[in-house]
mmCIF file of C-alpha atoms in Angstrom:
data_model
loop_
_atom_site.group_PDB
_atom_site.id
_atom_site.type_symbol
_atom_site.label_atom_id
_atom_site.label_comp_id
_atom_site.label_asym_id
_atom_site.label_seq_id
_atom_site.Cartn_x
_atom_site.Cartn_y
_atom_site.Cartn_z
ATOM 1 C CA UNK A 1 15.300 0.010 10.957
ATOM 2 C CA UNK A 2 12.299 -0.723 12.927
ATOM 3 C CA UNK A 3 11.332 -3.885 14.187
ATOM 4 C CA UNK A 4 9.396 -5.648 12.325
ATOM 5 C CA UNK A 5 5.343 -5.334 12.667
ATOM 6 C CA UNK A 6 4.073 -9.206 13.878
ATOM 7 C CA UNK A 7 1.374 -10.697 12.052
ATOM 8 C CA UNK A 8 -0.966 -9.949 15.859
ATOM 9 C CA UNK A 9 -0.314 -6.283 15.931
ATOM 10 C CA UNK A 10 -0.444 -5.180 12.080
ATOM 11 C CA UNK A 11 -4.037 -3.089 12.076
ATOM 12 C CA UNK A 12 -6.491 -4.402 9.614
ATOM 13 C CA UNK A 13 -4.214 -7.095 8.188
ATOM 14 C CA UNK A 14 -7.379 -9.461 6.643
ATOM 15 C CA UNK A 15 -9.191 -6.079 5.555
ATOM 16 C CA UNK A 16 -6.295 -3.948 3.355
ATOM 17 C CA UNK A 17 -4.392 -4.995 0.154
ATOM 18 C CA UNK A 18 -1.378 -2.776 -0.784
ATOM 19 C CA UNK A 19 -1.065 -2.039 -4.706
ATOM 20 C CA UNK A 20 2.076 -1.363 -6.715
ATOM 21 C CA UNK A 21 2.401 -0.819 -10.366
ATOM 22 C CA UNK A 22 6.016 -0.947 -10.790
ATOM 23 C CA UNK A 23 8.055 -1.724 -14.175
ATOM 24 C CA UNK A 24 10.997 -2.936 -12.012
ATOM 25 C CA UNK A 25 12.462 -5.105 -9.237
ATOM 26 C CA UNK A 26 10.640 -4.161 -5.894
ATOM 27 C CA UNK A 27 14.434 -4.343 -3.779
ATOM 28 C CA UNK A 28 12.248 -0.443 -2.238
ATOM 29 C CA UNK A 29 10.194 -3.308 -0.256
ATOM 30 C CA UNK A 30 12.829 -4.592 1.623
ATOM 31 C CA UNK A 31 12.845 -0.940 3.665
ATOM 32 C CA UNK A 32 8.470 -1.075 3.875
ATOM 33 C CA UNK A 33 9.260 -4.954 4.982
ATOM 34 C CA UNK A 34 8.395 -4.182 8.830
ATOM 35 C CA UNK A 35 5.720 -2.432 8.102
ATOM 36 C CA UNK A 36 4.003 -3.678 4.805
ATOM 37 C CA UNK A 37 5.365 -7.953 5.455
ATOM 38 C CA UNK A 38 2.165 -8.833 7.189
ATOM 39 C CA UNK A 39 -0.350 -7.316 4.109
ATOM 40 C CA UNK A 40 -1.066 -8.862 0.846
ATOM 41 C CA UNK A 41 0.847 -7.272 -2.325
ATOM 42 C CA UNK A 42 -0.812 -6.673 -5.042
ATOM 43 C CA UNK A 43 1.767 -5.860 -8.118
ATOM 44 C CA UNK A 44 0.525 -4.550 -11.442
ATOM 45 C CA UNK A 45 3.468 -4.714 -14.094
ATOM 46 C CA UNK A 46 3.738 -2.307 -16.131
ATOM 47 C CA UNK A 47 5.121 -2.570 -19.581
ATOM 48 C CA UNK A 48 6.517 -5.875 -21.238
ATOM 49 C CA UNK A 49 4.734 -8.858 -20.268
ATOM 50 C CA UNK A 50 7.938 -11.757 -20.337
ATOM 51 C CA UNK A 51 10.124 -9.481 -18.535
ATOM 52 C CA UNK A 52 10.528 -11.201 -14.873
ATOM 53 C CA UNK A 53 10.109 -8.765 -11.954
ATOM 54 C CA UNK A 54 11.655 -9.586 -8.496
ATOM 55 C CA UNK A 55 9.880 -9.248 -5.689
ATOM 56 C CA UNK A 56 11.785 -10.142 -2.232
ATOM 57 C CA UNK A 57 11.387 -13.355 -0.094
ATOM 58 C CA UNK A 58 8.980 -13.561 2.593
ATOM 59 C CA UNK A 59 6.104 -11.234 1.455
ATOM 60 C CA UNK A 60 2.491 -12.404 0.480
ATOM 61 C CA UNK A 61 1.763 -11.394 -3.092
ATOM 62 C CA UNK A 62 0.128 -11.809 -6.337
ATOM 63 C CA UNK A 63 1.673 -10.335 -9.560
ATOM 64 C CA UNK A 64 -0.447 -9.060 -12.856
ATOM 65 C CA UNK A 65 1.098 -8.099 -16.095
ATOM 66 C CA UNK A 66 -0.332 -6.871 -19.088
ATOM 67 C CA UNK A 67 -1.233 -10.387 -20.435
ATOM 68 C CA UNK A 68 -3.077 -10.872 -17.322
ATOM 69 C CA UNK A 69 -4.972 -8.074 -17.453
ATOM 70 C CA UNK A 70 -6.157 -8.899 -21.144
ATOM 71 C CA UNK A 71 -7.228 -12.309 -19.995
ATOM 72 C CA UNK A 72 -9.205 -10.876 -16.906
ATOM 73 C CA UNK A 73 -10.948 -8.052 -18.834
ATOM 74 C CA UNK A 74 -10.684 -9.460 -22.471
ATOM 75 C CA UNK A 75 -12.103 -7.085 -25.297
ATOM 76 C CA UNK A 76 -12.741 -4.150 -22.230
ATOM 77 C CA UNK A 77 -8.463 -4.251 -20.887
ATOM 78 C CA UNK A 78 -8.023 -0.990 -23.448
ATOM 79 C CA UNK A 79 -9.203 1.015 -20.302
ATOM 80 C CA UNK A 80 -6.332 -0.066 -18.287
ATOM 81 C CA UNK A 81 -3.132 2.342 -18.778
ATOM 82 C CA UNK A 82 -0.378 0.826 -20.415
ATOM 83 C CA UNK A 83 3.385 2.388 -19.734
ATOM 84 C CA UNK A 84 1.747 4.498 -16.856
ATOM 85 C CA UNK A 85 1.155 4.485 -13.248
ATOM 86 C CA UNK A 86 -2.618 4.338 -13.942
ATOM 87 C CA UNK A 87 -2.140 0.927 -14.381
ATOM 88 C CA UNK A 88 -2.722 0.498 -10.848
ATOM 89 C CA UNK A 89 -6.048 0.619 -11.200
ATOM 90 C CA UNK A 90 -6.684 -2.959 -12.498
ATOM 91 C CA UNK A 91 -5.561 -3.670 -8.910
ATOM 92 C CA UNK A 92 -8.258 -1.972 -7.098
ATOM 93 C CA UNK A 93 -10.495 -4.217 -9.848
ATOM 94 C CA UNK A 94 -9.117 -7.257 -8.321
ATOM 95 C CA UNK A 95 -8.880 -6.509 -4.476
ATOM 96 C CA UNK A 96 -11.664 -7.857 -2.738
ATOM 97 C CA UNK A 97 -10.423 -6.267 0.846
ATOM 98 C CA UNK A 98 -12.591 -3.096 1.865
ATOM 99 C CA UNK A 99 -9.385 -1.094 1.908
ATOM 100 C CA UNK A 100 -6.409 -0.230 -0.837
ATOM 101 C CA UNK A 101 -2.884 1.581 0.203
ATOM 102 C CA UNK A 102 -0.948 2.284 -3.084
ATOM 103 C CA UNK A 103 2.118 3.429 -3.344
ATOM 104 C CA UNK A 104 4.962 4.174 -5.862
ATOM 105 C CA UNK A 105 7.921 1.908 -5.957
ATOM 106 C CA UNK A 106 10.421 5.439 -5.953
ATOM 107 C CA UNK A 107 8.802 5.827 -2.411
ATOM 108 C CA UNK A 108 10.704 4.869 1.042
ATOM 109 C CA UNK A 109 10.015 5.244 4.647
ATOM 110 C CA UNK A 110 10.386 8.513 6.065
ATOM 111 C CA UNK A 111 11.281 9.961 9.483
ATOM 112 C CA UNK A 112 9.783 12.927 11.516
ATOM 113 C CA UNK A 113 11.551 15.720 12.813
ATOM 114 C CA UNK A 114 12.542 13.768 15.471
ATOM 115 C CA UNK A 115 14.703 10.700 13.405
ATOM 116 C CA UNK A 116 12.343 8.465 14.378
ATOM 117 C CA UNK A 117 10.936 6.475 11.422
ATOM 118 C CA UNK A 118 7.289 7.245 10.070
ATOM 119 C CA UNK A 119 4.713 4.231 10.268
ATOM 120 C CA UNK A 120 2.957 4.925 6.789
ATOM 121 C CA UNK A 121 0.386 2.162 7.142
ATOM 122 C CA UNK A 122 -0.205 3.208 10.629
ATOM 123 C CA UNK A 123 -1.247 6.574 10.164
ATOM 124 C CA UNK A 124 -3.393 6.039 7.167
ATOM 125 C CA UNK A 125 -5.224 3.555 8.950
ATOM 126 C CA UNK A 126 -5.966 6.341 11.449
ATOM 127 C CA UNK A 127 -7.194 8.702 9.090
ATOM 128 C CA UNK A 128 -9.340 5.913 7.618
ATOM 129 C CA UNK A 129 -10.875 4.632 10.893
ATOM 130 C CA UNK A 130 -11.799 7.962 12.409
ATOM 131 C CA UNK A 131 -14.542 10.566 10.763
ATOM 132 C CA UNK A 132 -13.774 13.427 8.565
ATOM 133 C CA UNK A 133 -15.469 17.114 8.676
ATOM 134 C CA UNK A 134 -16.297 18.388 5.221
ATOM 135 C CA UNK A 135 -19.101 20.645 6.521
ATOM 136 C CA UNK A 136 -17.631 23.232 8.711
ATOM 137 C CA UNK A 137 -13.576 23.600 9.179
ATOM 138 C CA UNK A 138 -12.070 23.050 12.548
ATOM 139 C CA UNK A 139 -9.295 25.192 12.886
ATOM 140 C CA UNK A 140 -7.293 23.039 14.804
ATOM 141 C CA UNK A 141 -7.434 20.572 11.475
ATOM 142 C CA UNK A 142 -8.425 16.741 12.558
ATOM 143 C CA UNK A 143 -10.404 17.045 15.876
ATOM 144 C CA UNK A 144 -10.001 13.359 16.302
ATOM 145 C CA UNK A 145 -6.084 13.334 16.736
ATOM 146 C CA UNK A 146 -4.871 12.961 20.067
ATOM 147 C CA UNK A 147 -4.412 16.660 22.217
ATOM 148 C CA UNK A 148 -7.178 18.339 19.953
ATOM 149 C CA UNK A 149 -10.822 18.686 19.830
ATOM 150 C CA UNK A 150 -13.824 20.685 18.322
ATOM 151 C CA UNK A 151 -12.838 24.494 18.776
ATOM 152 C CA UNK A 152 -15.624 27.062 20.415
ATOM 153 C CA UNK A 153 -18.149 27.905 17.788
ATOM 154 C CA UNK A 154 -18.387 24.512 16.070
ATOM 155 C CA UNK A 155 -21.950 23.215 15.481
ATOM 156 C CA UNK A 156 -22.406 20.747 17.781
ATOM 157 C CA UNK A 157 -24.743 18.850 15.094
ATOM 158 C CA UNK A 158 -21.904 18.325 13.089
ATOM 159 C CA UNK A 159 -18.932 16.527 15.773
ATOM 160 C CA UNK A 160 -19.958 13.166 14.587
ATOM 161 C CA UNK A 161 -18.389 13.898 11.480
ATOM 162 C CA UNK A 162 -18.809 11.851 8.515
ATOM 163 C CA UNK A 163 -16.763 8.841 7.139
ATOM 164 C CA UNK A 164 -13.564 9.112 5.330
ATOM 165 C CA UNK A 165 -13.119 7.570 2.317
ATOM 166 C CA UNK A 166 -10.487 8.672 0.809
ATOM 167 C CA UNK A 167 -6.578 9.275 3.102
ATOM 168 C CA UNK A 168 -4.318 11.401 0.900
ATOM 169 C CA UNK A 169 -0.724 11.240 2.360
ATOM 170 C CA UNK A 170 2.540 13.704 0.839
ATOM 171 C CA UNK A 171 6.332 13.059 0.746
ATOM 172 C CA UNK A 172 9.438 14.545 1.771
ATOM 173 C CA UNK A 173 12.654 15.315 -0.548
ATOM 174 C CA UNK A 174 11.270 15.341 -4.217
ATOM 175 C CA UNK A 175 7.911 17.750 -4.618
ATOM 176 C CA UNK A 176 5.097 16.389 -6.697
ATOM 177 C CA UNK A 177 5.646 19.330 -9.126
ATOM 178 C CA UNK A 178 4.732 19.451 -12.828
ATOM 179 C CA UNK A 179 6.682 19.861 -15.575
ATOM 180 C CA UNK A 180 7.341 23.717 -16.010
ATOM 181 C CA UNK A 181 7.564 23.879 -12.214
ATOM 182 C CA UNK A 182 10.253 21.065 -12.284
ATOM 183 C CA UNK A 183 12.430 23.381 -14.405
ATOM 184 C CA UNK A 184 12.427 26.553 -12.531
ATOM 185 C CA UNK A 185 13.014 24.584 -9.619
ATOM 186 C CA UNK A 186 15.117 21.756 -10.585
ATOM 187 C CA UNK A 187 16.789 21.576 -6.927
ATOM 188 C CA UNK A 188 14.531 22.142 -5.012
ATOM 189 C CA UNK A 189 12.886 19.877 -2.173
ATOM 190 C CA UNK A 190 10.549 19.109 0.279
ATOM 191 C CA UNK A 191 12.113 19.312 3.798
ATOM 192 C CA UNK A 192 8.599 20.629 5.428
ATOM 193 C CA UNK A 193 6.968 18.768 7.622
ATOM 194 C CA UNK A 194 3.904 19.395 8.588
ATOM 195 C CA UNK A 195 2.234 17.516 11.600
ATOM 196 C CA UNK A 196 -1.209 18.017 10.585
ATOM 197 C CA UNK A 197 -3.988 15.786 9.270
ATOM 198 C CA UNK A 198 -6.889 18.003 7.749
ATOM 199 C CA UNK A 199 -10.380 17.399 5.977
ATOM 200 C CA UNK A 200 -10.578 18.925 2.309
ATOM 201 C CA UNK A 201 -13.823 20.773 3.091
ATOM 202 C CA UNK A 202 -17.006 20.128 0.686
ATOM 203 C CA UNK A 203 -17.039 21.885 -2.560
ATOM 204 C CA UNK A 204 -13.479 22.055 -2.981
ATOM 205 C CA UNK A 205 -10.826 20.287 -5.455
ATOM 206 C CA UNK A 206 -7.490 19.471 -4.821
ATOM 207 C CA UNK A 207 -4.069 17.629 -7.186
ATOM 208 C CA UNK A 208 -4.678 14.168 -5.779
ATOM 209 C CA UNK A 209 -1.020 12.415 -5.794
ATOM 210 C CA UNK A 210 -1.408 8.567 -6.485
ATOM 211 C CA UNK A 211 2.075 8.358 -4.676
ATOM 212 C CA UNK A 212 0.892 7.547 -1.248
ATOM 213 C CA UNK A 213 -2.599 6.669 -0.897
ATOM 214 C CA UNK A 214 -4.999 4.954 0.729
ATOM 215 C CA UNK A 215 -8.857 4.582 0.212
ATOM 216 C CA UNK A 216 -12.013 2.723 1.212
ATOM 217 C CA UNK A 217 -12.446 0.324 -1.457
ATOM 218 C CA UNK A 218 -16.318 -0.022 -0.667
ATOM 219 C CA UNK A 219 -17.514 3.256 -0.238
ATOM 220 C CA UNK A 220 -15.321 5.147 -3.231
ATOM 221 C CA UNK A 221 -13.810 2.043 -5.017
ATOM 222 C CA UNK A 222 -15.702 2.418 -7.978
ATOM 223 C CA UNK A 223 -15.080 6.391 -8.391
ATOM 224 C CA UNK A 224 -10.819 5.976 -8.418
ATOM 225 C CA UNK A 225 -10.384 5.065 -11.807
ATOM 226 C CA UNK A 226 -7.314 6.660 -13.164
ATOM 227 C CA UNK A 227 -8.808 7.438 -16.476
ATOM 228 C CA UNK A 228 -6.783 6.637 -20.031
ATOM 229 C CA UNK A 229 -3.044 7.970 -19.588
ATOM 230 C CA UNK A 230 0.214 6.852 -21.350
ATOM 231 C CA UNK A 231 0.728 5.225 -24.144
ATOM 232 C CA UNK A 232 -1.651 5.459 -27.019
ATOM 233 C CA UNK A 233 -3.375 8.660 -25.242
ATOM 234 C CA UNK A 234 -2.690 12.385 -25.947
ATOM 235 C CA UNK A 235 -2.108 12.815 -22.114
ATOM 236 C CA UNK A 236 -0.258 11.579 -19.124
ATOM 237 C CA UNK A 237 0.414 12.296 -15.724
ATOM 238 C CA UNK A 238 -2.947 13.650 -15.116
ATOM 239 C CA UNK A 239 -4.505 10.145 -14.018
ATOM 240 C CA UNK A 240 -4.028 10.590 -9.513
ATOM 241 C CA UNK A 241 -5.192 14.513 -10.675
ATOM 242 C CA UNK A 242 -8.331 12.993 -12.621
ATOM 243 C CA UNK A 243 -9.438 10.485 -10.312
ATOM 244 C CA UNK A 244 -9.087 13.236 -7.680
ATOM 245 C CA UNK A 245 -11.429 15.317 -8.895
ATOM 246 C CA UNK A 246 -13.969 12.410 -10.184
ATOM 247 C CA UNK A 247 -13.810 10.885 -6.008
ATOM 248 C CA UNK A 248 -14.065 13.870 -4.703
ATOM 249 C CA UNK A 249 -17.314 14.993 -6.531
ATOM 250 C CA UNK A 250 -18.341 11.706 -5.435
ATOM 251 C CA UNK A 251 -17.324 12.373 -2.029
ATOM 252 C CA UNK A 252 -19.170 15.625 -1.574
ATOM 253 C CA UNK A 253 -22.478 14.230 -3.022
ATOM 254 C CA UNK A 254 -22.649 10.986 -0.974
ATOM 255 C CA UNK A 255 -21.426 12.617 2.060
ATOM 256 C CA UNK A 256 -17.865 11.012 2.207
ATOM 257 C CA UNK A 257 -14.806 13.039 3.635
ATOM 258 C CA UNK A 258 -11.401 13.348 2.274
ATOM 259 C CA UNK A 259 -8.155 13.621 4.408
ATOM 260 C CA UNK A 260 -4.846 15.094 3.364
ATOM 261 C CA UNK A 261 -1.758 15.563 5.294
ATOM 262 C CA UNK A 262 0.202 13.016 7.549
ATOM 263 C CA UNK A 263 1.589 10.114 6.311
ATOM 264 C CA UNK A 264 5.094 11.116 4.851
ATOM 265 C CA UNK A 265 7.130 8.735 2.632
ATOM 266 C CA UNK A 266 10.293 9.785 1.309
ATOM 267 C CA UNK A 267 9.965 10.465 -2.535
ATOM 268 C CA UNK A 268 13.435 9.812 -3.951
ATOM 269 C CA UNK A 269 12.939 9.964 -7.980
ATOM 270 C CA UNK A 270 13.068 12.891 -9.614
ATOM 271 C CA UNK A 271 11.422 12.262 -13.100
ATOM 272 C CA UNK A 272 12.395 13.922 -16.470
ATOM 273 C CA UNK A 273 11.480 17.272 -16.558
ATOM 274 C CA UNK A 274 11.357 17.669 -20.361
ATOM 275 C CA UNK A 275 10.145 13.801 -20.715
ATOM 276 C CA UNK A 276 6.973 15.179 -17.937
ATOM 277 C CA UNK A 277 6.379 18.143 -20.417
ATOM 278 C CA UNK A 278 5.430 16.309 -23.664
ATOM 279 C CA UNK A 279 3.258 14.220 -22.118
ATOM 280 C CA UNK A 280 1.489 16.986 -19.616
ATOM 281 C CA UNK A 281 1.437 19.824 -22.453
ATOM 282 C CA UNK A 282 -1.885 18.767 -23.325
ATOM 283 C CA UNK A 283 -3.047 18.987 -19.760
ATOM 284 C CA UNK A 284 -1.951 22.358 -19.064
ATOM 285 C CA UNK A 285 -4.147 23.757 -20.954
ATOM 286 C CA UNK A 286 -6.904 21.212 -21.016
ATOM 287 C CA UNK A 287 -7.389 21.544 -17.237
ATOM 288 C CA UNK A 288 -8.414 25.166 -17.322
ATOM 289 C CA UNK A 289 -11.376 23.921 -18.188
ATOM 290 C CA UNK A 290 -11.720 20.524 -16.650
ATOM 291 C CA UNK A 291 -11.142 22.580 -13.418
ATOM 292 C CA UNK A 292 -14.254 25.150 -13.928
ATOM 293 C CA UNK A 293 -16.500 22.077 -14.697
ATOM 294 C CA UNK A 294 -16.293 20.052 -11.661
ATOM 295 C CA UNK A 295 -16.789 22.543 -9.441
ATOM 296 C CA UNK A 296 -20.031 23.215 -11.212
ATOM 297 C CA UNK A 297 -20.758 19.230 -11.242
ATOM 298 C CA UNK A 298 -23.996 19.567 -9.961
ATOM 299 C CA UNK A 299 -25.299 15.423 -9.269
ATOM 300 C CA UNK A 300 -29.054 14.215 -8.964
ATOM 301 C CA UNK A 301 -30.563 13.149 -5.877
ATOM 302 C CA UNK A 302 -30.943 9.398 -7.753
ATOM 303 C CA UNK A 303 -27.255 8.904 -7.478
ATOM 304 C CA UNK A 304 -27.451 6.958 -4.366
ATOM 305 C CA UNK A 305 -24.077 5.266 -4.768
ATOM 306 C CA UNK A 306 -20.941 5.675 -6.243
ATOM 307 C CA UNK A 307 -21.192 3.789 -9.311
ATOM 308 C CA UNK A 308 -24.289 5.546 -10.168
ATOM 309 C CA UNK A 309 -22.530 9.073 -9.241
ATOM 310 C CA UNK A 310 -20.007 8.457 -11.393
ATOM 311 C CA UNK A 311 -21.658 7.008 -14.391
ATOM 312 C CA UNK A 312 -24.102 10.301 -14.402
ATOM 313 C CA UNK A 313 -20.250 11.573 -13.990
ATOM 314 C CA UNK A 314 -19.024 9.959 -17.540
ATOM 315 C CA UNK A 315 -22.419 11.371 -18.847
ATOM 316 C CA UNK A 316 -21.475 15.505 -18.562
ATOM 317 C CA UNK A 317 -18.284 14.913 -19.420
ATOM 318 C CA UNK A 318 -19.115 13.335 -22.478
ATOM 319 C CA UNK A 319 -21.687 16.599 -22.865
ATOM 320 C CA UNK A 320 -19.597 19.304 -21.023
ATOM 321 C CA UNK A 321 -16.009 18.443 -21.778
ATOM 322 C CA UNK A 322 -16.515 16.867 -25.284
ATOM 323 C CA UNK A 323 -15.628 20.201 -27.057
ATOM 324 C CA UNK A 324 -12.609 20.299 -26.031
ATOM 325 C CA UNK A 325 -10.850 16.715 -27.774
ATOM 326 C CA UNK A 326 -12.379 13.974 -28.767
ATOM 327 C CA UNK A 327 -9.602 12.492 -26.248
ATOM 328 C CA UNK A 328 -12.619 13.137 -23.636
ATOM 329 C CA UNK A 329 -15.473 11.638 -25.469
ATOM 330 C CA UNK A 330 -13.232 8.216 -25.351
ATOM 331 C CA UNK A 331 -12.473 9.519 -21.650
ATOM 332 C CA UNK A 332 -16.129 8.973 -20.822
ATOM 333 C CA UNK A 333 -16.761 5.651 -22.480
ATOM 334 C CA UNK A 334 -14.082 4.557 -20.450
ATOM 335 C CA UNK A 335 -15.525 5.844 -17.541
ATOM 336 C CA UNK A 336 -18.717 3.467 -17.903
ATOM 337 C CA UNK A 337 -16.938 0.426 -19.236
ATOM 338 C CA UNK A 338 -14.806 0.899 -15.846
ATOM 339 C CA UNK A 339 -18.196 0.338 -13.860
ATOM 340 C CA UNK A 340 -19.205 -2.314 -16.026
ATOM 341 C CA UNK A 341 -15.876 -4.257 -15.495
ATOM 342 C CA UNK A 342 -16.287 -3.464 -11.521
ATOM 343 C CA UNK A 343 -19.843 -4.493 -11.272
ATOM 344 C CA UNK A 344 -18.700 -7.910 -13.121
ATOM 345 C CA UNK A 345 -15.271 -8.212 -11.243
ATOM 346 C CA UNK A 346 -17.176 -7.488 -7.879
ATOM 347 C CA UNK A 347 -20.188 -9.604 -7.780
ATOM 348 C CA UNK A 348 -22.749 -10.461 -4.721
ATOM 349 C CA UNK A 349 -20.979 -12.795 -2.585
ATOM 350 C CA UNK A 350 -21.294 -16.339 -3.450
ATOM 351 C CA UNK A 351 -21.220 -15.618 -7.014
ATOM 352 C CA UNK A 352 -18.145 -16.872 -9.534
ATOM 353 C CA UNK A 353 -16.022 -14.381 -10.610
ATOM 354 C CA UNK A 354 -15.047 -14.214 -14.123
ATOM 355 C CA UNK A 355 -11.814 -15.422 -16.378
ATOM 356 C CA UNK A 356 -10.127 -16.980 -13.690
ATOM 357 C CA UNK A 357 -9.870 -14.589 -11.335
ATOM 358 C CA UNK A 358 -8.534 -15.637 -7.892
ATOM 359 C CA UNK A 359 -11.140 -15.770 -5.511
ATOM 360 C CA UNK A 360 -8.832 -15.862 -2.559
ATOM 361 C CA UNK A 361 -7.838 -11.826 -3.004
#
């Protein structure tokens, strides 16, 4: 195990919160301690409320559960998830740092080709802090990375790049495969590592994984909603997939890049093949048209920021999508309570915040 990370050298410590929705005792953080122990934890419980989760000594956090979240958002909490990782999202409600890592509590700290162990936080702070290039590829991926550059024939009115909201790390050992995929392949695993950071270009989608994540709270925050999964809904295990393609729409219109690639963790849960198919079946089918309309999402000039983007987002899918289930006309009313409940959460400083919550986050 690595050393741990002192308080002095941990990047961004006072600017970052780390959120977990977990159902269980966190004993994965004692492996993340060196690296995560100087952050603040926020912990979403998911499932019953008087159940007592365990976190381990030493590490500065704040724990929600479901009766939290009803006091915080009252009448409006039947947007949060409930028995699904979407739950997470009531954590990037409550941050008030200008950047979120979350990450799944199946997930452990990997190591390169090499043995040596893989600094999560580290990297994703990297992709973060340095610009992304959605308008013209570099074929030697990130230029900013140490030994690469801008290759000949890149427009040098585009090097300055733009900046990256959104840091989209992957995971060794178990894929992030869907159901029918799990059981043609139920042995199969990631042992590929790729050392390689690369901007998503403009214009195109991609299957966000919620897994390992980190984003820039102020300039996407209110676009990573992770819609209305689980229990109650005709659909899970489309919510990282959904607010993927929601951000990234976003991220194309306000100019914002999106990185994918390096960090690893090690994924080391395999979930239920046949348990993943009831609740994706809908989405199978459902996203071979959710797919066709945003790439057509076509956003007006007036949607300056990203609550506006993604309210006139909630709009066409209400119009576009509605067809399809009336699963995604309650989708879209969602979608604009979820600003309304960020706008009130995440008031001009020097205002109170509502029902209690803590203004120290």
């Amino acid at each position: 195990m690595a050393k741990p990370t002192s308080t002095a050298s941990a990047p961004l410590k006072d600017e970052l919160d780390i959120v977990i929705p977990t159902i269980r005792n966190l004993d994965f953080l004692e492996m993340w301690r060196p690296y995560f122990q100087p952050y603040h934890l926020i912990i979403i419980q998911d499932g019953d409320p008087s159940k007592t989760i365990r976190v381990p000594d030493g590490f500065d956090y704040e724990l929600y559960n479901r009766d939290d979240v009803n006091r915080v958002m009252g009448p409006k909490a039947n947007i949060i998830s409930f028995k699904d990782s979407a739950c997470r999202c009531f954590g990037f409600l409550v941050s008030k740092k200008k950047y979120i890592l979350t990450i799944d509590d199946d997930c452990f700290v990997a190591e390169d080709p090499s043995g040596k162990e893989i600094n999560a936080m580290a990297q994703h702070i990297t992709n973060m802090l340095t610009p992304s290039t959605p308008f013209f590829f570099n074929t030697l991926y990130d230029p900013f990375r140490e030994g690469a550059d801008f290759v000949r024939g890149y427009p040098f009115s585009l090097r300055e790049g733009v900046p990256t909201a959104i840091s989209h790390g992957l995971w060794l050992n178990i894929p992030d495969y869907d159901a029918p995929t799990q059981l043609v392949k139920p042995l199969e695993r990631n042992t590929r590592y790729v050392d390689a950071v690369m901007t998503i270009p403009k214009g195109t989608l991609f299957p966000m994984c919620g897994m390992n994540l980190c984003f820039d709270r102020e300039l996407i925050g209110p676009a990573m909603y992770f819609g209305l999964m689980g229990d109650g809904q005709p659909i899970g295990r489309y919510d990282d997939m959904w607010c993927g393609w929601c951000a990234k729409v976003v991220c194309d219109h306000l100019g914002l890049g999106v990185k994918t690639g390096l960090p690893y963790i090690w994924h080391s849960k395999a979930s239920n093949p046949f348990v993943n198919l009831k609740k994706e079946y809908k989405g199978v089918f459902w996203q071979e048209e959710m797919i066709p309309f945003f790439q057509s999402v076509v956003l007006p000039k007036t949607c300056t920021s990203p609550q506006k983007c993604y309210l006139e987002l909630a709009k066409q899918v209400k119009e576009k999508l509605g067809h399809i289930d009336p699963y995604f006309q309650k989708l879209a009313d969602a979608m604009v309570t979820w600003i309304e409940v960020w706008d009130e959460l995440n008031p001009p400083p020097g205002t109170a915040l509502p029902n209690g919550v803590s203004a120290k986050m």
